[in-house]
Amino acid sequence: MNAILGQVGVALGLLSAITGAVALLGGLLFRNDAWLRAAPGTVWGVLAGALLATGAMEHALVTHDFSLAYVADNNSRETPLLYSVTGLWAALQGSILLWALVLSGYLAIMGHRYRARVTDRLVATALLSALVVTIFFFGLISGPANPFVTVAGRPPLDGLGPNALLQDNPLIAFHPVFLYLGFVGLTIPFSFAIGALVTGRLGEGWLVETRRFTLVAWAFLTVGIVMGAWWSYQVLGWGGFWAWDPVENAALLPWLCGTAYLHSVMIQERRGLLRVWNLALLVSAFSLTILGTFLTRSGVLVSVHTFSDSSAVGPSLLGFFGLVVASGVGLIAWRGDRLASPGSIDSPISREGAFLVNNLLFAAFAVVVLLGTVFPLLVQALDNQQVTVGTPYFDSIAVPLGLALLFFMAIAPALPWRASSLAVLRQRMLGPVSFGVLVIAACVAAGVRGLTPLAAFGLGAVAGGSALRQIVLATASSQRAGTGAWRGIVGRANGGMVVHIGVVLVAVSLASATSYGHRAEFTLRPGQSVSYEGHRIEYVGSHPFHQPNRSGIVSAVRVDGAVFHPAISDYPGYEGIGTPAVDSSIRDDVYLTVNGVASNGAGSATIGVVEQPMVMWLWVGGVLTALGALLAAFPARRRRRDSPWEGRVAQRGSLPGMDRAEMAELSGEAARVAAGVAE
Amino acid sequence: MSSRVVWLGLAVAAVVLLAVGSVHGPESSASARVAYLESVLKCPSCEDLSITQSDAPSAVALRHRVLRWVDEGWSDAKIEQAVVSSYGEAELLVPPAGGVNATLYILPVALIGLATAAVGWHLFGRRRVERGGG
C-alpha cells in the first residue's frame, strides 16, 4: 500500500510539473495568457504529490514496512521512532525525495506569490525554469533514485537499520533538513535569473523580487552548515567540527557563492554595476548544489558523511549539472550586449570597492575549495595516480583568505557608497582599530602566542567593533527619529551587521580552538584522576548497557566535579561506535571518548580527552549569523509617502561619533527601512 | 595630536605586539608538531580520514609511532618520508608539489592574480581610460 501511494504521489507530482511546464511553454510561445494563468495552479498538484509520496515513505518507515527495499535497508524493528522518521534522509533515494518535497514547497510559494503576475513573461519564464528543475528531481525519484521499489519475493522479517552514525544523535533530525532548505531555496533566484536572461529584462527588477528568497536560502544553508559541524563534533568522536570533507565542501561552495552574491547584488541595486558577475554567481551557486550532490552521492568521491551512494544517479546529476552550466553561460553570452554596466566604480575607497574585493576573495575561496575537492578525481582520471587532498592544503589557503575577508568585513561598513577618502576612513575606523589593538595587547599580556591566531583575534575585534559601531549609530538614529530603537538592528544593512558579529565569533572560535587545542589519552583505574589543561579528570567506572537498538559500555568520567558519560555502542551491523561526551563552557570544551575498556566494564579504561578553548562560541556565532540574516530579511513597514523621517534627521543634526556624510547615509538607510522598499 | 600620529602609533603598536606574540607561538611546540603531523598523515585503512580523525587500529598505531619519532627528535620531513616509504604517497593528505600536483598550488595563485588584475583594472585602469578618452 505504501509503495502504491508513494508511486501515485510521485506520478502526481511529476505530471503536475509537466503540465505546468507545458502550459507555460505553450503560453510563452503562442502568447496565450489563458495558458499562462492556468500554470500556477499546477504547483499545488506538485506539492500534493510530494506530500503524498513523503507521507507514504514516512508511514512505511514508522510501521517498518520491509516490503519496500529502502525501508528494509534503512530501518529495523528496533529503530527508535525519531530515527525511523529521520530514515527518510538516511540514504540517497529518500534524500532525493526530501529534496523534491522541499522544492515543491518553494515552488508552491513561488506559484502562489506570483499567480497574479504570471502573464509577465519574466515571471512565466522563471516559473517554467523552476518547474523544469522540479521535473528533473521528480524524474530521479521516478527512475534511478526510486525509493518505492519493493523487495523481490517475501519481505524480510526485519531490516538492516540505519547507519549507526545516523541514530546516535538527535541533531540528525535537523541538520540535513536545514541544509536542503538552503540548497533547494537557491532554485528560486536561479530561476528568476534565467527568466531575466531569456526575456532580456536585465535591469534590477528581478533582483528585488528574489532578494528575500536568496537571503532566506542563505540563512538556512548557514544554519545547516553550522548544525552539520555540531553534529560532526557530537558524533564522530575525534573532537573536530570541520575536516574539509567532500560533503562539507559541497555545502560550503554554494554558501561562498551565495555570500558573495548577497554583497555584490547591493552594488547592482545601487549602481547598476556587476550584472554579469551577479548572474554568474547565482548560476554558480545553484549549479554547485547539483555538482555537490553528484560528487557526494554518485560514489565518485568517498566521504565519512556519505552514508549511501548510487552510481545510477551519477550520469543524471552530471548531465543536469552540464545543462544548468551550459544554459547559464550560454544565456549570459547571448545577452552580453545588454549586460554592459552603465558606469564603473568611482573610487576604490568606497563601499562598492570593498565589496568588489570581498567578492574576489569569496570567488577565490570557492575555486580553491572546488579544486581541492575534485583534484583527486581529476588526477586519477588523467594520470591514473592516487592522491589525497586533506585539511592542511585547504587550511593553507583558507587561513590567509579568511584573514583578508575579516579585514574587508571590518572596513566595508565604514565606507560610504560611490567615493570617499582616506581621511573619512581614518575617522570612522579609529575606534574599531583601537579596540583591535587593545585586544591583541590583552592577548599578548595574557600569554597568548602565535601570529595567525593573534591576527585573527585582532582583525575579529576590528570587524566586530566596526559592526557594533554601525548598530549603535543606527539604533540611536532610529530612536531619535521616533521609529523605535529596534529598527537599528532591522533591515538589510543593520541585520547584516548582526551577521558580521556572528561571523566574527565563528572566526575567533575557529582560530582559538584549532590553535590552542590539546589532546591526550589516559589509562585510569576507577577512582583514579589526572590534571589536564586546568581540569581535574577522574574515571569513576564503566558498566554495560542494553537498549532496543544498541548495546555497549558506558563510562562515568568526572570533570571538575560534574559527571559525564562517554560510551562505546554496538549497533546491529556496526560495532564499536564511539559516543563522545562534552563538558562545554564559555571558556573551553573538554571532549571525552572511551578509547578502551573491558567488555564487562571492570578494571581500567583508556579515556581520550580533547581540550579546546572557545568552541561554544562557534555555535553562538552560528545562531547569531542566522538571526542576523532573519533580521536582514525582516519585512519593514509599508511605504509611507509622507514619512517625516529624513527631514527630522536633517533638522536634528548628527549623532555623536558620526560625520555629516554618514548621517546622510544613515538617514537614507533608515528612510528605506521605514519605507519598506529597499529592505 | 593629529589623527595621522594616532594611526602611526596604532600601526607600530600592532606590529610590535604581533611580533612579540609570534615568538614561541603554538606552531613551534612539540605537541603542535604532533598535531600537525597527525593532520597530514592519512589513516592507512581509511578512505579520507587523517590519523587524528580515525580510531581505526592502523590510525592509532601510526599515532603512537609519530609520537615516538617526535620524541626521538626526527624532523617532520623524515617522519613523512618514513610513512611514504611504508604506505605510499597517497598516505600524505598534502600531495607533494611536483608533477601534476603542482596544478593544485599554481592554479589558485594564477586565478587570484588574474582576478586581482581584473579588479585593479575595474577600480583604476578603466577610469583612467575613460578620462583619457574624453
Short mmCIF file of C-alpha atoms in Angstrom, two decimals, chain A residues 49 189 339:
data_model
loop_
_atom_site.label_atom_id
_atom_site.label_comp_id
_atom_site.label_asym_id
_atom_site.label_seq_id
_atom_site.Cartn_x
_atom_site.Cartn_y
_atom_site.Cartn_z
CA GLY A 49 2.20 14.69 -4.91
CA PRO A 189 16.74 33.18 -7.54
CA LEU A 339 24.64 43.28 -19.69
#
